[in-house]
N, CA, C and O of each residue as an XYZ file, in Angstrom:
428
protein
N     -55.513    143.234    -55.378
C     -54.254    142.917    -54.737
C     -54.469    142.778    -53.233
O     -55.039    143.666    -52.598
N     -54.022    141.682    -52.675
C     -54.213    141.481    -51.241
C     -53.165    142.268    -50.458
O     -52.085    142.571    -50.966
N     -53.496    142.582    -49.249
C     -52.642    143.399    -48.394
C     -51.731    142.498    -47.570
O     -52.200    141.569    -46.912
N     -50.437    142.771    -47.607
C     -49.446    142.037    -46.823
C     -49.441    142.604    -45.408
O     -49.412    143.821    -45.227
N     -49.469    141.729    -44.406
C     -49.530    142.174    -43.021
C     -48.327    141.663    -42.234
O     -47.561    140.826    -42.712
N     -48.182    142.178    -41.033
C     -47.129    141.698    -40.137
C     -47.381    140.225    -39.809
O     -46.435    139.469    -39.588
N     -48.639    139.820    -39.778
C     -48.948    138.404    -39.547
C     -48.444    137.553    -40.711
O     -47.958    136.441    -40.503
N     -48.558    138.069    -41.931
C     -48.006    137.353    -43.088
C     -46.497    137.208    -42.936
O     -45.944    136.140    -43.203
N     -45.834    138.269    -42.511
C     -44.391    138.217    -42.308
C     -44.033    137.199    -41.231
O     -43.094    136.421    -41.401
N     -44.767    137.199    -40.133
C     -44.511    136.232    -39.060
C     -44.682    134.804    -39.570
O     -43.902    133.923    -39.209
N     -45.685    134.568    -40.399
C     -45.902    133.233    -40.973
C     -44.755    132.852    -41.910
O     -44.326    131.699    -41.935
N     -44.268    133.814    -42.671
C     -43.125    133.553    -43.561
C     -41.890    133.207    -42.741
O     -41.149    132.287    -43.089
N     -41.667    133.935    -41.662
C     -40.528    133.643    -40.782
C     -40.669    132.259    -40.182
O     -39.688    131.519    -40.104
N     -41.870    131.893    -39.757
C     -42.105    130.539    -39.228
C     -41.758    129.486    -40.272
O     -41.082    128.502    -39.968
N     -42.220    129.692    -41.497
C     -41.962    128.717    -42.568
C     -40.480    128.634    -42.898
O     -39.931    127.544    -43.064
N     -39.844    129.777    -42.993
C     -38.422    129.777    -43.359
C     -37.547    129.269    -42.233
O     -36.458    128.752    -42.483
N     -37.994    129.403    -41.013
C     -37.204    128.889    -39.891
C     -37.139    127.364    -39.922
O     -36.240    126.758    -39.339
N     -38.097    126.759    -40.605
C     -38.120    125.297    -40.718
C     -37.329    124.790    -41.923
O     -37.181    123.582    -42.106
N     -36.819    125.713    -42.747
C     -36.096    125.308    -43.948
C     -34.609    125.162    -43.659
O     -34.144    125.435    -42.553
N     -33.880    124.727    -44.671
C     -32.436    124.587    -44.552
C     -31.746    125.933    -44.522
O     -32.217    126.889    -45.139
N     -30.633    126.017    -43.810
C     -29.911    127.260    -43.622
C     -29.340    127.878    -44.881
O     -29.234    129.102    -44.960
N     -28.970    127.086    -45.860
C     -28.348    127.618    -47.067
C     -29.323    128.424    -47.912
O     -28.910    129.336    -48.629
N     -30.598    128.104    -47.840
C     -31.583    128.758    -48.693
C     -32.301    129.913    -48.002
O     -33.078    130.620    -48.643
N     -32.058    130.120    -46.714
C     -32.885    131.066    -45.968
C     -32.043    131.968    -45.064
O     -31.322    131.492    -44.187
N     -32.148    133.272    -45.294
C     -31.498    134.246    -44.413
C     -32.073    134.129    -42.997
O     -31.337    134.224    -42.015
N     -33.369    133.925    -42.897
C     -34.022    133.762    -41.598
C     -33.399    132.594    -40.834
O     -33.049    132.722    -39.661
N     -33.268    131.460    -41.513
C     -32.694    130.271    -40.869
C     -31.251    130.520    -40.447
O     -30.828    130.085    -39.376
N     -30.494    131.222    -41.293
C     -29.099    131.532    -40.948
C     -29.026    132.401    -39.695
O     -28.180    132.176    -38.829
N     -29.907    133.388    -39.596
C     -29.940    134.225    -38.396
C     -30.250    133.380    -37.165
O     -29.568    133.482    -36.145
N     -31.274    132.553    -37.264
C     -31.683    131.738    -36.126
C     -30.596    130.742    -35.730
O     -30.402    130.468    -34.545
N     -29.890    130.202    -36.717
C     -28.815    129.248    -36.431
C     -27.671    129.894    -35.660
O     -26.935    129.208    -34.951
N     -27.516    131.205    -35.793
C     -26.446    131.917    -35.077
C     -26.847    132.245    -33.639
O     -26.013    132.704    -32.860
N     -28.096    132.021    -33.281
C     -28.534    132.163    -31.899
C     -29.172    133.503    -31.568
O     -29.109    134.462    -32.337
N     -29.786    133.528    -30.398
C     -30.522    134.699    -29.941
C     -29.623    135.922    -29.800
O     -30.035    137.031    -30.142
N     -28.411    135.739    -29.304
C     -27.515    136.885    -29.135
C     -27.247    137.569    -30.477
O     -27.267    138.796    -30.567
N     -26.998    136.776    -31.510
C     -26.771    137.345    -32.849
C     -28.031    138.054    -33.346
O     -27.956    139.156    -33.890
N     -29.180    137.422    -33.157
C     -30.447    138.041    -33.573
C     -30.668    139.363    -32.843
O     -31.144    140.327    -33.441
N     -30.330    139.414    -31.568
C     -30.483    140.641    -30.788
C     -29.548    141.737    -31.306
O     -29.940    142.900    -31.398
N     -28.326    141.366    -31.639
C     -27.383    142.348    -32.184
C     -27.878    142.892    -33.515
O     -27.779    144.091    -33.775
N     -28.410    142.012    -34.360
C     -28.950    142.470    -35.647
C     -30.121    143.424    -35.430
O     -30.237    144.425    -36.137
N     -30.981    143.133    -34.472
C     -32.097    144.025    -34.165
C     -31.566    145.385    -33.719
O     -32.079    146.422    -34.140
N     -30.551    145.381    -32.876
C     -29.963    146.639    -32.427
C     -29.400    147.452    -33.581
O     -29.582    148.668    -33.639
N     -28.718    146.782    -34.495
C     -28.182    147.473    -35.672
C     -29.305    148.099    -36.488
O     -29.209    149.245    -36.926
N     -30.358    147.337    -36.682
C     -31.487    147.844    -37.466
C     -32.196    148.987    -36.749
O     -32.687    149.913    -37.394
N     -32.254    148.930    -35.426
C     -32.873    150.021    -34.661
C     -32.080    151.309    -34.852
O     -32.660    152.373    -35.069
N     -30.757    151.214    -34.771
C     -29.916    152.394    -34.974
C     -30.091    152.931    -36.387
O     -30.218    154.140    -36.580
N     -30.099    152.041    -37.375
C     -30.279    152.468    -38.765
C     -31.641    153.145    -38.961
O     -31.756    154.095    -39.735
N     -32.656    152.664    -38.272
C     -33.986    153.268    -38.365
C     -33.987    154.663    -37.746
O     -34.568    155.593    -38.305
N     -33.344    154.805    -36.607
C     -33.254    156.120    -35.971
C     -32.525    157.100    -36.892
O     -32.980    158.226    -37.089
N     -31.407    156.675    -37.447
C     -30.649    157.547    -38.347
C     -31.495    157.926    -39.556
O     -31.514    159.086    -39.967
N     -32.188    156.958    -40.120
C     -33.049    157.242    -41.274
C     -34.151    158.225    -40.918
O     -34.553    159.037    -41.752
N     -34.641    158.159    -39.692
C     -35.726    159.064    -39.287
C     -35.265    160.516    -39.208
O     -36.088    161.431    -39.257
N     -33.979    160.729    -39.088
C     -33.446    162.081    -38.975
C     -33.237    162.743    -40.334
O     -33.006    163.949    -40.419
N     -33.320    161.951    -41.381
C     -33.165    162.488    -42.725
C     -34.504    162.833    -43.340
O     -35.552    162.708    -42.707
N     -34.450    163.258    -44.559
C     -35.671    163.649    -45.270
C     -36.082    162.633    -46.330
O     -36.898    162.938    -47.200
N     -35.520    161.426    -46.262
C     -35.798    160.404    -47.270
C     -36.850    159.432    -46.726
O     -36.526    158.486    -46.008
N     -38.084    159.678    -47.074
C     -39.212    158.869    -46.590
C     -39.046    157.396    -46.949
O     -39.286    156.521    -46.116
N     -38.634    157.118    -48.189
C     -38.474    155.732    -48.632
C     -37.394    155.009    -47.837
O     -37.525    153.820    -47.546
N     -36.329    155.721    -47.486
C     -35.267    155.114    -46.682
C     -35.790    154.738    -45.298
O     -35.490    153.657    -44.792
N     -36.567    155.625    -44.689
C     -37.148    155.330    -43.378
C     -38.106    154.146    -43.458
O     -38.131    153.306    -42.559
N     -38.878    154.076    -44.509
C     -39.793    152.941    -44.684
C     -38.999    151.642    -44.808
O     -39.347    150.640    -44.183
N     -37.943    151.654    -45.604
C     -37.122    150.451    -45.798
C     -36.459    150.019    -44.494
O     -36.442    148.830    -44.174
N     -35.919    150.964    -43.746
C     -35.276    150.621    -42.474
C     -36.303    150.140    -41.456
O     -36.011    149.258    -40.648
N     -37.490    150.708    -41.489
C     -38.561    150.253    -40.590
C     -38.952    148.815    -40.904
O     -39.190    148.018    -39.997
N     -39.017    148.490    -42.182
C     -39.320    147.107    -42.579
C     -38.236    146.157    -42.071
O     -38.544    145.078    -41.566
N     -36.970    146.554    -42.203
C     -35.870    145.730    -41.693
C     -35.990    145.546    -40.189
O     -35.777    144.449    -39.673
N     -36.334    146.625    -39.486
C     -36.463    146.569    -38.032
C     -37.560    145.598    -37.606
O     -37.359    144.788    -36.700
N     -38.698    145.678    -38.247
C     -39.810    144.783    -37.903
C     -39.444    143.338    -38.200
O     -39.719    142.448    -37.395
N     -38.824    143.101    -39.354
C     -38.389    141.738    -39.698
C     -37.452    141.193    -38.620
O     -37.657    140.087    -38.120
N     -36.431    141.962    -38.262
C     -35.453    141.462    -37.298
C     -36.053    141.310    -35.897
O     -35.623    140.438    -35.142
N     -37.042    142.144    -35.534
C     -37.737    141.953    -34.266
C     -38.472    140.615    -34.260
O     -38.403    139.868    -33.283
N     -39.171    140.316    -35.343
C     -39.903    139.048    -35.408
C     -38.965    137.847    -35.394
O     -39.297    136.812    -34.816
N     -37.801    137.972    -36.021
C     -36.813    136.880    -35.986
C     -36.295    136.699    -34.561
O     -36.156    135.570    -34.091
N     -36.011    137.798    -33.877
C     -35.561    137.687    -32.484
C     -36.626    137.019    -31.624
O     -36.318    136.133    -30.827
N     -37.871    137.442    -31.782
C     -38.956    136.808    -31.030
C     -39.021    135.321    -31.329
O     -39.203    134.512    -30.419
N     -38.874    134.955    -32.592
C     -38.886    133.538    -32.988
C     -37.763    132.784    -32.289
O     -37.949    131.646    -31.859
N     -36.597    133.418    -32.174
C     -35.457    132.758    -31.533
C     -35.732    132.445    -30.067
O     -35.107    131.557    -29.488
N     -36.669    133.178    -29.469
C     -37.038    132.968    -28.069
C     -38.400    132.296    -27.922
O     -38.958    132.233    -26.827
N     -38.930    131.795    -29.041
C     -40.217    131.102    -29.060
C     -41.353    131.987    -28.530
O     -42.213    131.537    -27.772
N     -41.330    133.251    -28.949
C     -42.382    134.202    -28.611
C     -43.099    134.560    -29.907
O     -42.465    134.945    -30.888
N     -44.411    134.432    -29.906
C     -45.177    134.684    -31.128
C     -45.649    136.128    -31.196
O     -45.676    136.841    -30.193
N     -46.015    136.536    -32.385
C     -46.617    137.856    -32.566
C     -47.888    137.957    -31.730
O     -48.189    139.025    -31.197
N     -48.630    136.876    -31.606
C     -49.848    136.873    -30.796
C     -49.528    137.135    -29.320
O     -50.307    137.788    -28.627
N     -48.384    136.629    -28.834
C     -47.977    136.906    -27.454
C     -47.772    138.404    -27.247
O     -48.196    138.965    -26.236
N     -47.125    139.039    -28.207
C     -46.865    140.479    -28.129
C     -48.175    141.254    -28.237
O     -48.390    142.228    -27.514
N     -49.043    140.820    -29.139
C     -50.348    141.480    -29.272
C     -51.155    141.388    -27.982
O     -51.843    142.339    -27.609
N     -51.073    140.257    -27.307
C     -51.796    140.102    -26.041
C     -51.274    141.090    -24.995
O     -52.049    141.669    -24.235
N     -49.956    141.272    -24.965
C     -49.374    142.244    -24.036
C     -49.831    143.660    -24.386
O     -50.147    144.452    -23.498
N     -49.866    143.972    -25.672
C     -50.346    145.290    -26.097
C     -51.810    145.491    -25.732
O     -52.205    146.579    -25.312
N     -52.614    144.447    -25.890
C     -54.037    144.546    -25.553
C     -54.218    144.835    -24.065
O     -55.057    145.650    -23.680
N     -53.425    144.160    -23.233
C     -53.519    144.418    -21.787
C     -53.133    145.860    -21.484
O     -53.755    146.510    -20.644
N     -52.122    146.352    -22.157
C     -51.656    147.716    -21.903
C     -52.655    148.770    -22.354
O     -52.774    149.823    -21.729
N     -53.366    148.494    -23.427
C     -54.303    149.492    -23.933
C     -55.598    149.526    -23.128
O     -56.470    150.355    -23.388
N     -55.725    148.639    -22.162
C     -56.902    148.646    -21.299
C     -56.852    149.808    -20.305
O     -57.844    150.102    -19.638
N     -55.697    150.464    -20.209
C     -55.547    151.628    -19.326
C     -54.770    152.695    -20.087
O     -54.259    152.436    -21.177
N     -54.681    153.878    -19.522
C     -53.930    154.935    -20.203
C     -52.446    154.581    -20.215
O     -51.983    153.791    -19.392
N     -51.718    155.157    -21.135
C     -50.289    154.906    -21.233
C     -49.536    155.277    -19.973
O     -48.601    154.582    -19.575
N     -49.939    156.369    -19.343
C     -49.279    156.797    -18.108
C     -49.561    155.822    -16.966
O     -48.668    155.512    -16.178
N     -50.797    155.341    -16.878
C     -51.144    154.354    -15.843
C     -50.374    153.053    -16.074
O     -49.848    152.454    -15.135
N     -50.317    152.631    -17.324
C     -49.633    151.375    -17.642
C     -48.163    151.475    -17.301
O     -47.610    150.555    -16.697
N     -47.520    152.559    -17.666
C     -46.095    152.734    -17.392
C     -45.843    152.759    -15.895
O     -44.875    152.157    -15.430
N     -46.687    153.438    -15.127
C     -46.555    153.495    -13.677
C     -46.716    152.097    -13.059
O     -46.041    151.774    -12.083
N     -47.598    151.279    -13.617
C     -47.810    149.940    -13.070
C     -46.592    149.051    -13.281
O     -46.350    148.150    -12.478
N     -45.829    149.277    -14.324
C     -44.610    148.484    -14.554
C     -43.519    148.849    -13.568
O     -42.715    147.991    -13.203
N     -43.465    150.083    -13.130
C     -42.440    150.524    -12.175
C     -42.655    149.895    -10.804
O     -41.695    149.604    -10.091
N     -43.914    149.687    -10.441
C     -44.200    149.135     -9.117
C     -44.113    147.622     -9.083
O     -44.048    147.025     -8.009
N     -44.112    146.986    -10.273
C     -44.128    145.529    -10.342
C     -42.835    144.882    -10.452
O     -42.762    143.655    -10.516
């Protein structure tokens, strides 16, 4: 069995964003615009936080999956790729977390 990755999800979102709106939840989200996508991400973030406070591991996993999906859709709405985000993470990991955070405050 092959392993499903976040890159696979990003590719699925790319493919579905090119499809018709009636057949694709992804396309429907994108058609409603970045503001709607951002609101959906916020809702999913809150649901993930709430799930993390409970003792239901499967619920937290499900909400985390929703959160990641909606983050990738929001990024797609702004024409930002997963590779763009990975590049930013790579730059940040070149220094300690405290150094990186301090560098953002001065910039």
